[in-house]
mmCIF file of C-alpha atoms and ligand atoms in Angstrom:
data_model
loop_
_atom_site.group_PDB
_atom_site.id
_atom_site.type_symbol
_atom_site.label_atom_id
_atom_site.label_comp_id
_atom_site.label_asym_id
_atom_site.label_seq_id
_atom_site.Cartn_x
_atom_site.Cartn_y
_atom_site.Cartn_z
ATOM 1 C CA MET A 1 -37.999 -18.196 -17.607
ATOM 2 C CA LEU A 2 -39.378 -20.996 -15.150
ATOM 3 C CA HIS A 3 -42.912 -20.905 -14.861
ATOM 4 C CA VAL A 4 -44.523 -22.456 -11.649
ATOM 5 C CA ASN A 5 -47.620 -24.728 -11.725
ATOM 6 C CA GLU A 6 -50.578 -22.344 -11.274
ATOM 7 C CA ASN A 7 -52.443 -24.557 -9.761
ATOM 8 C CA TYR A 8 -50.876 -24.148 -6.501
ATOM 9 C CA ARG A 9 -51.159 -20.967 -5.967
ATOM 10 C CA LYS A 10 -54.803 -20.871 -6.131
ATOM 11 C CA ILE A 11 -54.536 -23.427 -2.991
ATOM 12 C CA GLN A 12 -55.828 -21.511 0.089
ATOM 13 C CA ALA A 13 -52.916 -20.910 2.853
ATOM 14 C CA SER A 14 -53.382 -23.465 5.543
ATOM 15 C CA TYR A 15 -54.629 -21.638 7.404
ATOM 16 C CA LEU A 16 -56.424 -23.551 9.784
ATOM 17 C CA PHE A 17 -53.491 -24.931 11.964
ATOM 18 C CA THR A 18 -51.334 -21.843 10.916
ATOM 19 C CA GLU A 19 -53.944 -19.862 13.199
ATOM 20 C CA ILE A 20 -54.374 -22.592 15.845
ATOM 21 C CA ALA A 21 -50.504 -22.993 16.477
ATOM 22 C CA HIS A 22 -50.684 -19.176 16.635
ATOM 23 C CA ARG A 23 -53.587 -18.593 19.178
ATOM 24 C CA VAL A 24 -52.007 -20.850 21.304
ATOM 25 C CA ALA A 25 -48.212 -19.688 21.628
ATOM 26 C CA SER A 26 -49.709 -16.301 22.369
ATOM 27 C CA HIS A 27 -52.084 -17.540 25.177
ATOM 28 C CA GLN A 28 -48.574 -19.816 26.671
ATOM 29 C CA SER A 29 -46.880 -16.945 25.865
ATOM 30 C CA ALA A 30 -49.353 -14.625 28.652
ATOM 31 C CA ASN A 31 -50.148 -17.552 30.817
ATOM 32 C CA PRO A 32 -46.515 -19.434 30.820
ATOM 33 C CA ALA A 33 -47.758 -21.737 34.110
ATOM 34 C CA ALA A 34 -51.034 -22.951 32.363
ATOM 35 C CA LYS A 35 -50.735 -26.094 31.124
ATOM 36 C CA ILE A 36 -52.017 -26.743 27.882
ATOM 37 C CA ILE A 37 -54.084 -29.925 26.890
ATOM 38 C CA ARG A 38 -54.606 -30.528 23.115
ATOM 39 C CA LEU A 39 -57.626 -32.259 22.295
ATOM 40 C CA GLY A 40 -57.315 -31.104 18.422
ATOM 41 C CA ILE A 41 -54.686 -33.475 17.173
ATOM 42 C CA GLY A 42 -55.173 -36.293 15.065
ATOM 43 C CA ASP A 43 -52.384 -38.260 16.231
ATOM 44 C CA VAL A 44 -52.132 -40.999 18.372
ATOM 45 C CA THR A 45 -50.236 -41.078 21.644
ATOM 46 C CA GLU A 46 -50.173 -44.885 22.438
ATOM 47 C CA PRO A 47 -47.014 -46.983 22.018
ATOM 48 C CA LEU A 48 -46.872 -49.698 18.913
ATOM 49 C CA ALA A 49 -48.516 -53.460 20.111
ATOM 50 C CA PRO A 50 -45.813 -55.946 21.610
ATOM 51 C CA ALA A 51 -46.242 -57.822 18.698
ATOM 52 C CA VAL A 52 -45.927 -55.274 16.077
ATOM 53 C CA VAL A 53 -42.883 -54.127 18.301
ATOM 54 C CA GLU A 54 -41.197 -58.115 17.899
ATOM 55 C CA ALA A 55 -42.352 -58.118 14.472
ATOM 56 C CA MET A 56 -39.664 -55.523 13.488
ATOM 57 C CA HIS A 57 -37.436 -56.392 16.159
ATOM 58 C CA ARG A 58 -37.100 -59.255 14.325
ATOM 59 C CA ALA A 59 -37.045 -57.520 10.548
ATOM 60 C CA VAL A 60 -33.681 -55.437 12.132
ATOM 61 C CA ASP A 61 -32.368 -58.885 12.413
ATOM 62 C CA ASP A 62 -33.180 -60.024 8.988
ATOM 63 C CA GLU A 63 -31.466 -56.701 7.316
ATOM 64 C CA ALA A 64 -28.166 -57.597 9.764
ATOM 65 C CA GLY A 65 -27.447 -60.980 7.957
ATOM 66 C CA ARG A 66 -26.758 -61.670 4.484
ATOM 67 C CA ALA A 67 -29.195 -64.439 4.476
ATOM 68 C CA ASN A 68 -32.237 -63.011 5.069
ATOM 69 C CA PHE A 69 -31.211 -59.165 3.356
ATOM 70 C CA HIS A 70 -33.601 -57.493 1.737
ATOM 71 C CA GLY A 71 -33.072 -54.869 -0.630
ATOM 72 C CA TYR A 72 -35.493 -53.355 -3.235
ATOM 73 C CA GLY A 73 -38.995 -55.283 -2.279
ATOM 74 C CA PRO A 74 -42.162 -54.766 -4.914
ATOM 75 C CA GLU A 75 -43.912 -51.758 -5.416
ATOM 76 C CA GLN A 76 -47.288 -53.158 -4.413
ATOM 77 C CA GLY A 77 -45.853 -54.973 -1.455
ATOM 78 C CA TYR A 78 -44.804 -58.001 -0.348
ATOM 79 C CA ALA A 79 -47.033 -61.439 -0.720
ATOM 80 C CA PHE A 80 -47.127 -61.736 3.292
ATOM 81 C CA LEU A 81 -48.363 -58.815 3.845
ATOM 82 C CA ARG A 82 -50.593 -58.769 1.273
ATOM 83 C CA GLU A 83 -52.389 -62.231 1.102
ATOM 84 C CA LYS A 84 -52.491 -61.372 5.317
ATOM 85 C CA VAL A 85 -54.728 -58.455 4.591
ATOM 86 C CA ALA A 86 -56.762 -60.454 1.791
ATOM 87 C CA GLU A 87 -57.189 -62.976 4.152
ATOM 88 C CA ILE A 88 -58.228 -60.915 7.667
ATOM 89 C CA ASP A 89 -59.780 -57.721 6.308
ATOM 90 C CA PHE A 90 -61.901 -58.837 3.510
ATOM 91 C CA ARG A 91 -61.995 -62.812 2.651
ATOM 92 C CA ALA A 92 -62.940 -63.721 6.956
ATOM 93 C CA ARG A 93 -65.589 -61.338 6.581
ATOM 94 C CA GLY A 94 -67.259 -62.218 3.578
ATOM 95 C CA ILE A 95 -65.421 -60.132 1.476
ATOM 96 C CA ASP A 96 -64.038 -61.410 -2.237
ATOM 97 C CA ILE A 97 -61.144 -58.947 -2.068
ATOM 98 C CA ALA A 98 -58.027 -60.868 -3.900
ATOM 99 C CA ALA A 99 -54.359 -59.923 -2.530
ATOM 100 C CA ASP A 100 -53.461 -58.488 -6.431
ATOM 101 C CA GLU A 101 -56.203 -56.130 -5.614
ATOM 102 C CA ILE A 102 -54.113 -54.995 -2.621
ATOM 103 C CA PHE A 103 -51.512 -52.256 -3.199
ATOM 104 C CA ILE A 104 -49.255 -52.075 0.155
ATOM 105 C CA SER A 105 -48.040 -47.983 0.589
ATOM 106 C CA ASP A 106 -46.588 -45.333 3.011
ATOM 107 C CA GLY A 107 -49.863 -44.305 4.319
ATOM 108 C CA ALA A 108 -53.365 -43.693 3.030
ATOM 109 C CA LYS A 109 -52.616 -39.610 2.541
ATOM 110 C CA CYS A 110 -50.365 -40.202 -0.717
ATOM 111 C CA ASP A 111 -52.659 -42.689 -1.793
ATOM 112 C CA CYS A 112 -55.367 -40.759 -1.378
ATOM 113 C CA GLY A 113 -53.992 -37.914 -2.900
ATOM 114 C CA ASN A 114 -52.468 -39.558 -5.624
ATOM 115 C CA ILE A 115 -55.166 -41.777 -6.979
ATOM 116 C CA GLN A 116 -56.706 -38.517 -9.345
ATOM 117 C CA GLU A 117 -53.188 -39.013 -11.473
ATOM 118 C CA LEU A 118 -55.698 -41.322 -13.348
ATOM 119 C CA PHE A 119 -58.380 -39.227 -14.503
ATOM 120 C CA GLY A 120 -59.033 -37.069 -16.991
ATOM 121 C CA ASP A 121 -58.530 -33.163 -16.316
ATOM 122 C CA ASP A 122 -62.260 -32.638 -16.728
ATOM 123 C CA VAL A 123 -63.497 -34.970 -14.640
ATOM 124 C CA LYS A 124 -66.516 -33.881 -12.192
ATOM 125 C CA ILE A 125 -65.126 -34.170 -8.386
ATOM 126 C CA ALA A 126 -67.484 -34.444 -5.498
ATOM 127 C CA VAL A 127 -66.162 -34.198 -1.801
ATOM 128 C CA GLY A 128 -67.493 -33.837 1.355
ATOM 129 C CA ASP A 129 -68.153 -30.337 3.067
ATOM 130 C CA PRO A 130 -66.911 -30.446 6.090
ATOM 131 C CA VAL A 131 -64.061 -32.459 4.152
ATOM 132 C CA TYR A 132 -60.712 -33.962 5.077
ATOM 133 C CA PRO A 133 -59.157 -31.645 3.150
ATOM 134 C CA VAL A 134 -56.010 -33.649 1.336
ATOM 135 C CA TYR A 135 -59.094 -34.670 -0.967
ATOM 136 C CA VAL A 136 -59.709 -31.192 -2.366
ATOM 137 C CA ASP A 137 -56.119 -29.713 -2.517
ATOM 138 C CA THR A 138 -55.161 -32.570 -4.775
ATOM 139 C CA ASN A 139 -57.720 -31.891 -7.043
ATOM 140 C CA VAL A 140 -56.963 -27.993 -7.055
ATOM 141 C CA MET A 141 -52.722 -28.770 -7.501
ATOM 142 C CA ALA A 142 -54.060 -30.480 -10.662
ATOM 143 C CA GLY A 143 -55.820 -28.128 -12.255
ATOM 144 C CA ARG A 144 -58.980 -29.203 -12.057
ATOM 145 C CA THR A 145 -60.531 -26.096 -10.354
ATOM 146 C CA LEU A 146 -60.346 -22.417 -10.654
ATOM 147 C CA ALA A 147 -59.050 -20.571 -7.712
ATOM 148 C CA SER A 148 -60.936 -20.215 -4.087
ATOM 149 C CA VAL A 149 -63.849 -18.128 -4.027
ATOM 150 C CA ASP A 150 -65.287 -17.722 -0.485
ATOM 151 C CA GLY A 151 -63.503 -20.625 0.914
ATOM 152 C CA ARG A 152 -65.139 -22.935 -1.869
ATOM 153 C CA TYR A 153 -63.466 -23.975 -5.374
ATOM 154 C CA PRO A 154 -65.251 -23.720 -7.888
ATOM 155 C CA GLY A 155 -65.169 -27.036 -10.282
ATOM 156 C CA LEU A 156 -66.057 -28.340 -7.315
ATOM 157 C CA THR A 157 -69.471 -29.980 -6.081
ATOM 158 C CA TYR A 158 -69.190 -29.642 -2.580
ATOM 159 C CA LEU A 159 -71.704 -31.948 -0.963
ATOM 160 C CA GLU A 160 -73.152 -30.434 2.433
ATOM 161 C CA CYS A 161 -72.850 -32.637 6.303
ATOM 162 C CA SER A 162 -75.167 -30.937 8.317
ATOM 163 C CA ALA A 163 -77.168 -32.205 11.230
ATOM 164 C CA ALA A 164 -80.042 -32.749 9.120
ATOM 165 C CA ASN A 165 -78.810 -35.770 6.778
ATOM 166 C CA GLY A 166 -76.372 -36.944 9.464
ATOM 167 C CA PHE A 167 -73.184 -36.328 8.127
ATOM 168 C CA VAL A 168 -73.764 -38.887 5.480
ATOM 169 C CA PRO A 169 -74.646 -37.202 1.982
ATOM 170 C CA THR A 170 -76.752 -38.357 -0.468
ATOM 171 C CA PRO A 171 -76.121 -39.207 -3.960
ATOM 172 C CA GLU A 172 -78.844 -36.522 -5.665
ATOM 173 C CA GLN A 173 -75.712 -34.009 -3.871
ATOM 174 C CA ALA A 174 -73.713 -35.267 -6.482
ATOM 175 C CA ALA A 175 -75.773 -35.241 -9.916
ATOM 176 C CA GLY A 176 -73.656 -34.714 -12.730
ATOM 177 C CA CYS A 177 -69.984 -35.778 -10.819
ATOM 178 C CA ASP A 178 -68.202 -38.690 -12.385
ATOM 179 C CA VAL A 179 -65.903 -39.415 -8.970
ATOM 180 C CA VAL A 180 -67.057 -38.645 -4.975
ATOM 181 C CA TYR A 181 -64.411 -38.654 -2.008
ATOM 182 C CA LEU A 182 -66.786 -40.703 1.177
ATOM 183 C CA CYS A 183 -64.793 -41.226 4.114
ATOM 184 C CA TYR A 184 -66.237 -43.529 6.955
ATOM 185 C CA PRO A 185 -66.196 -43.144 9.983
ATOM 186 C CA ASN A 186 -65.450 -39.692 8.979
ATOM 187 C CA ASN A 187 -63.050 -36.781 9.526
ATOM 188 C CA PRO A 188 -63.893 -34.722 11.170
ATOM 189 C CA THR A 189 -67.471 -35.339 12.093
ATOM 190 C CA GLY A 190 -66.850 -38.598 12.937
ATOM 191 C CA ALA A 191 -70.161 -39.866 11.643
ATOM 192 C CA VAL A 192 -70.587 -43.580 10.572
ATOM 193 C CA ALA A 193 -72.497 -44.152 6.862
ATOM 194 C CA THR A 194 -74.868 -47.274 7.494
ATOM 195 C CA LYS A 195 -75.095 -50.195 5.137
ATOM 196 C CA ALA A 196 -78.625 -48.945 3.312
ATOM 197 C CA GLN A 197 -76.868 -45.771 2.738
ATOM 198 C CA LEU A 198 -73.115 -46.994 1.542
ATOM 199 C CA GLN A 199 -75.159 -49.066 -0.976
ATOM 200 C CA GLN A 200 -77.417 -46.451 -2.548
ATOM 201 C CA TRP A 201 -74.250 -44.276 -3.336
ATOM 202 C CA VAL A 202 -72.829 -47.919 -5.144
ATOM 203 C CA ASP A 203 -75.668 -48.133 -7.174
ATOM 204 C CA TRP A 204 -75.905 -44.416 -7.640
ATOM 205 C CA ALA A 205 -72.060 -45.146 -9.433
ATOM 206 C CA ASN A 206 -72.632 -48.626 -11.026
ATOM 207 C CA ALA A 207 -75.443 -46.641 -13.227
ATOM 208 C CA ASN A 208 -73.677 -43.305 -13.433
ATOM 209 C CA LYS A 209 -70.367 -45.129 -14.404
ATOM 210 C CA ALA A 210 -69.018 -42.757 -11.728
ATOM 211 C CA LEU A 211 -66.366 -43.733 -9.053
ATOM 212 C CA ILE A 212 -66.480 -43.702 -5.341
ATOM 213 C CA LEU A 213 -63.039 -43.333 -3.562
ATOM 214 C CA PHE A 214 -64.003 -44.736 0.015
ATOM 215 C CA ASP A 215 -61.996 -43.830 2.717
ATOM 216 C CA ALA A 216 -62.122 -46.435 5.481
ATOM 217 C CA ALA A 217 -58.703 -45.179 7.926
ATOM 218 C CA TYR A 218 -60.838 -44.992 10.192
ATOM 219 C CA GLU A 219 -63.018 -48.656 9.986
ATOM 220 C CA ALA A 220 -60.897 -49.968 12.543
ATOM 221 C CA PHE A 221 -63.086 -47.709 15.155
ATOM 222 C CA VAL A 222 -66.618 -49.268 14.260
ATOM 223 C CA ARG A 223 -67.967 -51.580 17.323
ATOM 224 C CA THR A 224 -71.689 -51.051 15.804
ATOM 225 C CA PRO A 225 -72.861 -54.234 15.279
ATOM 226 C CA GLY A 226 -74.168 -53.829 11.072
ATOM 227 C CA ILE A 227 -71.945 -50.536 10.292
ATOM 228 C CA PRO A 228 -70.203 -51.560 7.044
ATOM 229 C CA ARG A 229 -66.037 -51.556 7.561
ATOM 230 C CA SER A 230 -65.844 -51.582 3.996
ATOM 231 C CA ILE A 231 -67.197 -50.211 1.142
ATOM 232 C CA TYR A 232 -66.782 -53.726 -0.785
ATOM 233 C CA GLU A 233 -69.802 -54.578 1.790
ATOM 234 C CA CYS A 234 -72.328 -53.503 -0.591
ATOM 235 C CA ASP A 235 -73.138 -55.688 -3.740
ATOM 236 C CA GLY A 236 -71.823 -54.641 -6.726
ATOM 237 C CA ALA A 237 -68.893 -52.355 -4.955
ATOM 238 C CA ARG A 238 -66.287 -54.053 -6.955
ATOM 239 C CA THR A 239 -67.447 -52.452 -10.093
ATOM 240 C CA CYS A 240 -67.146 -48.643 -8.922
ATOM 241 C CA ALA A 241 -65.269 -47.879 -5.549
ATOM 242 C CA ILE A 242 -61.360 -47.594 -4.890
ATOM 243 C CA GLU A 243 -60.803 -47.962 -0.899
ATOM 244 C CA PHE A 244 -58.166 -47.050 0.944
ATOM 245 C CA ARG A 245 -57.074 -48.135 4.614
ATOM 246 C CA SER A 246 -54.355 -46.799 7.357
ATOM 247 C CA TYR A 247 -52.875 -48.814 9.793
ATOM 248 C CA SER A 248 -51.955 -45.412 11.290
ATOM 249 C CA LYS A 249 -54.747 -44.991 14.027
ATOM 250 C CA THR A 250 -55.071 -48.868 13.611
ATOM 251 C CA ALA A 251 -52.265 -49.274 15.293
ATOM 252 C CA GLY A 252 -50.620 -46.650 15.676
ATOM 253 C CA PHE A 253 -48.618 -46.190 13.051
ATOM 254 C CA THR A 254 -48.723 -42.452 12.054
ATOM 255 C CA GLY A 255 -45.049 -42.603 12.482
ATOM 256 C CA ILE A 256 -44.266 -45.951 10.681
ATOM 257 C CA ARG A 257 -46.586 -44.905 7.506
ATOM 258 C CA CYS A 258 -48.298 -47.729 6.111
ATOM 259 C CA GLY A 259 -51.372 -48.273 4.482
ATOM 260 C CA TYR A 260 -52.895 -49.733 1.340
ATOM 261 C CA THR A 261 -54.806 -49.076 -1.296
ATOM 262 C CA VAL A 262 -57.905 -51.870 -3.057
ATOM 263 C CA VAL A 263 -58.414 -51.358 -6.804
ATOM 264 C CA PRO A 264 -60.548 -54.418 -7.706
ATOM 265 C CA LYS A 265 -59.898 -56.542 -11.316
ATOM 266 C CA ASN A 266 -62.209 -54.888 -13.886
ATOM 267 C CA LEU A 267 -63.019 -51.744 -12.313
ATOM 268 C CA VAL A 268 -62.720 -49.291 -15.335
ATOM 269 C CA ALA A 269 -62.851 -46.035 -16.531
ATOM 270 C CA TYR A 270 -63.591 -45.003 -19.798
ATOM 271 C CA ALA A 271 -61.567 -43.112 -23.074
ATOM 272 C CA ALA A 272 -62.114 -40.504 -24.940
ATOM 273 C CA ASP A 273 -63.347 -43.100 -27.627
ATOM 274 C CA GLY A 274 -65.731 -45.220 -25.144
ATOM 275 C CA THR A 275 -63.191 -47.464 -24.315
ATOM 276 C CA ALA A 276 -63.064 -49.158 -21.081
ATOM 277 C CA VAL A 277 -59.879 -48.846 -19.239
ATOM 278 C CA GLU A 278 -58.992 -50.951 -16.555
ATOM 279 C CA LEU A 279 -57.653 -49.105 -13.524
ATOM 280 C CA ARG A 280 -55.877 -51.734 -11.803
ATOM 281 C CA PRO A 281 -53.283 -51.933 -13.991
ATOM 282 C CA MET A 282 -53.432 -48.359 -14.597
ATOM 283 C CA TRP A 283 -52.654 -47.777 -10.709
ATOM 284 C CA THR A 284 -49.828 -50.700 -10.903
ATOM 285 C CA ARG A 285 -47.936 -48.693 -13.448
ATOM 286 C CA ARG A 286 -47.875 -45.156 -11.653
ATOM 287 C CA GLN A 287 -46.599 -47.227 -8.428
ATOM 288 C CA THR A 288 -43.794 -48.507 -9.827
ATOM 289 C CA THR A 289 -43.173 -45.800 -11.589
ATOM 290 C CA LYS A 290 -43.529 -43.076 -8.576
ATOM 291 C CA PHE A 291 -43.462 -45.136 -5.330
ATOM 292 C CA ASN A 292 -40.492 -47.798 -4.622
ATOM 293 C CA GLY A 293 -42.096 -49.898 -1.435
ATOM 294 C CA ALA A 294 -42.802 -49.531 1.602
ATOM 295 C CA SER A 295 -39.915 -50.872 3.799
ATOM 296 C CA TYR A 296 -39.538 -54.383 5.013
ATOM 297 C CA ILE A 297 -39.715 -54.187 8.314
ATOM 298 C CA THR A 298 -42.275 -51.835 8.229
ATOM 299 C CA GLN A 299 -44.954 -54.592 6.563
ATOM 300 C CA ARG A 300 -42.984 -56.795 8.599
ATOM 301 C CA GLY A 301 -44.291 -54.580 11.307
ATOM 302 C CA ALA A 302 -47.861 -54.494 9.543
ATOM 303 C CA GLU A 303 -48.343 -58.330 8.680
ATOM 304 C CA ALA A 304 -47.712 -58.540 13.096
ATOM 305 C CA ILE A 305 -50.954 -56.587 13.167
ATOM 306 C CA TYR A 306 -53.032 -59.830 11.705
ATOM 307 C CA SER A 307 -51.533 -62.044 14.354
ATOM 308 C CA PRO A 308 -53.499 -62.759 17.316
ATOM 309 C CA GLU A 309 -51.750 -61.812 19.997
ATOM 310 C CA GLY A 310 -51.374 -57.979 17.273
ATOM 311 C CA GLN A 311 -55.149 -58.083 17.136
ATOM 312 C CA ALA A 312 -56.323 -58.316 20.390
ATOM 313 C CA GLN A 313 -53.222 -55.654 21.347
ATOM 314 C CA CYS A 314 -54.855 -53.361 18.583
ATOM 315 C CA ARG A 315 -58.081 -53.926 19.689
ATOM 316 C CA ALA A 316 -57.396 -53.012 23.725
ATOM 317 C CA THR A 317 -55.886 -49.533 21.962
ATOM 318 C CA ILE A 318 -58.746 -48.567 20.110
ATOM 319 C CA ASP A 319 -60.914 -49.610 22.525
ATOM 320 C CA PHE A 320 -59.409 -47.093 25.234
ATOM 321 C CA TYR A 321 -59.305 -44.500 22.546
ATOM 322 C CA LEU A 322 -63.351 -44.973 22.508
ATOM 323 C CA GLU A 323 -63.568 -45.250 26.256
ATOM 324 C CA ASN A 324 -61.814 -41.504 25.557
ATOM 325 C CA GLY A 325 -64.433 -40.485 23.801
ATOM 326 C CA ARG A 326 -67.586 -41.656 25.409
ATOM 327 C CA LEU A 327 -66.026 -40.471 28.760
ATOM 328 C CA MET A 328 -65.842 -36.622 26.813
ATOM 329 C CA LYS A 329 -68.740 -37.234 25.105
ATOM 330 C CA THR A 330 -70.888 -37.558 28.444
ATOM 331 C CA ALA A 331 -69.650 -34.844 30.061
ATOM 332 C CA LEU A 332 -70.147 -32.456 27.347
ATOM 333 C CA GLU A 333 -73.569 -33.520 26.796
ATOM 334 C CA ALA A 334 -74.168 -33.635 30.306
ATOM 335 C CA ARG A 335 -73.364 -29.597 30.236
ATOM 336 C CA GLY A 336 -76.242 -29.476 26.971
ATOM 337 C CA TYR A 337 -74.130 -29.301 24.376
ATOM 338 C CA SER A 338 -75.006 -32.107 21.163
ATOM 339 C CA VAL A 339 -71.997 -33.838 20.549
ATOM 340 C CA TYR A 340 -72.293 -36.349 17.392
ATOM 341 C CA GLY A 341 -69.683 -38.850 16.616
ATOM 342 C CA GLY A 342 -67.331 -40.744 19.196
ATOM 343 C CA GLY A 343 -69.023 -44.613 19.977
ATOM 344 C CA ASP A 344 -67.657 -45.898 16.030
ATOM 345 C CA SER A 345 -64.607 -43.067 15.826
ATOM 346 C CA PRO A 346 -61.980 -41.312 17.022
ATOM 347 C CA TYR A 347 -63.564 -37.847 16.811
ATOM 348 C CA LEU A 348 -66.121 -36.056 18.480
ATOM 349 C CA TRP A 349 -67.927 -33.097 16.702
ATOM 350 C CA VAL A 350 -69.693 -30.745 19.022
ATOM 351 C CA ASP A 351 -72.623 -28.814 18.191
ATOM 352 C CA VAL A 352 -71.040 -25.426 19.700
ATOM 353 C CA LYS A 353 -74.289 -23.418 19.260
ATOM 354 C CA GLY A 354 -72.377 -20.262 17.882
ATOM 355 C CA ASP A 355 -68.819 -19.440 15.980
ATOM 356 C CA SER A 356 -66.458 -22.215 16.189
ATOM 357 C CA TRP A 357 -63.498 -20.110 16.230
ATOM 358 C CA ASP A 358 -65.229 -17.914 19.639
ATOM 359 C CA PHE A 359 -65.837 -20.912 21.049
ATOM 360 C CA PHE A 360 -61.925 -22.035 20.425
ATOM 361 C CA ASP A 361 -61.108 -19.343 22.302
ATOM 362 C CA ARG A 362 -63.137 -19.336 24.622
ATOM 363 C CA LEU A 363 -61.896 -23.398 25.605
ATOM 364 C CA LEU A 364 -58.408 -21.936 25.703
ATOM 365 C CA LYS A 365 -58.092 -18.902 27.851
ATOM 366 C CA GLU A 366 -60.615 -20.766 29.719
ATOM 367 C CA ALA A 367 -59.611 -24.139 30.678
ATOM 368 C CA ASN A 368 -56.653 -24.375 28.603
ATOM 369 C CA VAL A 369 -57.601 -26.775 26.461
ATOM 370 C CA VAL A 370 -56.687 -26.269 23.046
ATOM 371 C CA THR A 371 -59.880 -28.041 19.942
ATOM 372 C CA THR A 372 -59.851 -27.697 16.263
ATOM 373 C CA PRO A 373 -62.897 -25.100 14.673
ATOM 374 C CA GLY A 374 -65.374 -26.821 12.699
ATOM 375 C CA ALA A 375 -65.177 -23.926 10.274
ATOM 376 C CA GLY A 376 -61.112 -24.995 9.319
ATOM 377 C CA PHE A 377 -62.911 -27.852 7.160
ATOM 378 C CA GLY A 378 -65.098 -26.408 5.126
ATOM 379 C CA ARG A 379 -68.318 -23.850 5.199
ATOM 380 C CA ALA A 380 -70.531 -26.618 6.400
ATOM 381 C CA GLY A 381 -68.645 -27.258 9.289
ATOM 382 C CA GLU A 382 -68.876 -23.727 10.369
ATOM 383 C CA GLY A 383 -70.925 -24.163 14.369
ATOM 384 C CA TYR A 384 -68.521 -26.983 15.301
ATOM 385 C CA ILE A 385 -65.680 -28.090 16.887
ATOM 386 C CA ARG A 386 -63.493 -31.657 16.508
ATOM 387 C CA ILE A 387 -62.176 -32.921 19.661
ATOM 388 C CA SER A 388 -60.027 -35.682 19.664
ATOM 389 C CA SER A 389 -59.680 -39.414 21.441
ATOM 390 C CA PHE A 390 -56.230 -39.414 21.212
ATOM 391 C CA ASN A 391 -54.494 -38.606 24.156
ATOM 392 C CA SER A 392 -53.790 -39.731 27.700
ATOM 393 C CA ARG A 393 -56.812 -40.501 29.884
ATOM 394 C CA GLU A 394 -55.027 -38.845 32.645
ATOM 395 C CA ASN A 395 -55.149 -35.538 30.318
ATOM 396 C CA VAL A 396 -58.698 -36.544 29.176
ATOM 397 C CA LEU A 397 -59.438 -36.745 33.056
ATOM 398 C CA GLU A 398 -58.279 -32.916 33.430
ATOM 399 C CA ALA A 399 -59.308 -31.884 29.978
ATOM 400 C CA ILE A 400 -63.323 -32.689 31.017
ATOM 401 C CA GLU A 401 -63.062 -31.298 35.096
ATOM 402 C CA ARG A 402 -61.840 -28.286 33.364
ATOM 403 C CA LEU A 403 -64.758 -28.488 30.276
ATOM 404 C CA ARG A 404 -66.834 -28.995 33.428
ATOM 405 C CA LYS A 405 -65.330 -25.512 35.098
ATOM 406 C CA ALA A 406 -65.802 -23.383 31.880
ATOM 407 C CA LEU A 407 -68.703 -24.336 30.423
HETATM 408 N N1 LIG B 1 -57.345 -40.436 5.191
HETATM 409 C C1 LIG B 1 -58.096 -39.561 6.256
HETATM 410 C C2 LIG B 1 -59.550 -39.530 7.038
HETATM 411 C C3 LIG B 1 -57.280 -38.862 7.552
HETATM 412 O O1 LIG B 1 -57.652 -39.058 8.602
HETATM 413 C C4 LIG B 1 -56.035 -39.225 7.291
HETATM 414 C C5 LIG B 1 -54.817 -39.504 8.686
HETATM 415 O O2 LIG B 1 -55.588 -38.412 9.563
HETATM 416 C C6 LIG B 1 -55.350 -39.860 7.080
HETATM 417 C C7 LIG B 1 -56.541 -40.704 5.714
HETATM 418 C C8 LIG B 1 -53.998 -40.251 6.263
HETATM 419 O O3 LIG B 1 -53.811 -41.652 7.350
HETATM 420 P P1 LIG B 1 -51.898 -42.058 6.894
HETATM 421 O O4 LIG B 1 -51.118 -41.966 8.177
HETATM 422 O O5 LIG B 1 -52.190 -43.608 6.689
HETATM 423 O O6 LIG B 1 -50.989 -41.370 5.819
#
């Protein structure tokens, strides 16, 4: 008889987005004329940068002739892209990362999800609460937890993030853990971590032979001087951290699919007999076995993000989203709400002074505006809603008008 992987049965149904879709659909059918504005979505709305589009067109032409045709590429990514990444994302900012420590992929979600394959079944994992669910669910699927109890999986350590700690946990909360997922700028809270806060984590990880999995998917939104865009800005991070990057929000690649992971040389985990084992060759092996590379056309598009025009165009689009966030934050604060995030992140995290689903329903019914209830990101998300800045200016201004009336 065929048995299923029982760990999959421990996964809680993805209640959040199903429930949102259900409530929005019933509101729309009861109010067919309502023009609903979605401020809940984490997907981009602006098109690709012209420099990226031109590069992808040229890459299609390459594929159209024998001379420049590309079939399977290197699983780790083409050197033309890895060298640009190392040079512009790291070395130009004084960070020591080499091209052969970069692994190009089809996005950060897969890498964040797959990385845990490198670690033992018994490693102790810490995640934030609220949290981007991929870190949690992939460890549940791998069998590192029991079935959930009251929305939490025994076996995981939850690092509670609240206004009191500025939505940045401290290493004391992860005592006894081997792996900690940190995401800054954060999804969903929009919080950023200071260099001193990240340095504390790096020092803790090095002292405890632990590993930081640093998700920097939103680094391009950082505008405040001094706020780190990479964990490797901290001293000693090369010996205790892997970093994930994504072109999804940075350059509108949610539909194109490309990102990368940094695994430094000399970063190790330990075998049962205490032998240090390098993670970079293990990740190389994992990727070459199970992944066949991002497409040539995609990687040429990603390369163009690093051209002077590409950099300016992508920055302008991010500035546009940040301005959306600033407008919404100002309007909500004027209504007396405490609003976290924005500024260095596309997400606003609004303290709704009550139940997050009740507030969600109120905005849906009274303003035809869809948000994301914080409770869906974990127990510590209760009492908040997440608002995303990914939208047209027209929708944002209309939503602000409606929120002013409803609140
Ligand atoms: N990490 C975080 C924190 C995210 O919010 C997202 C997407 O929403 C991802 C990773 C996934 O990025 P990608 O589109 O590159 O898979």
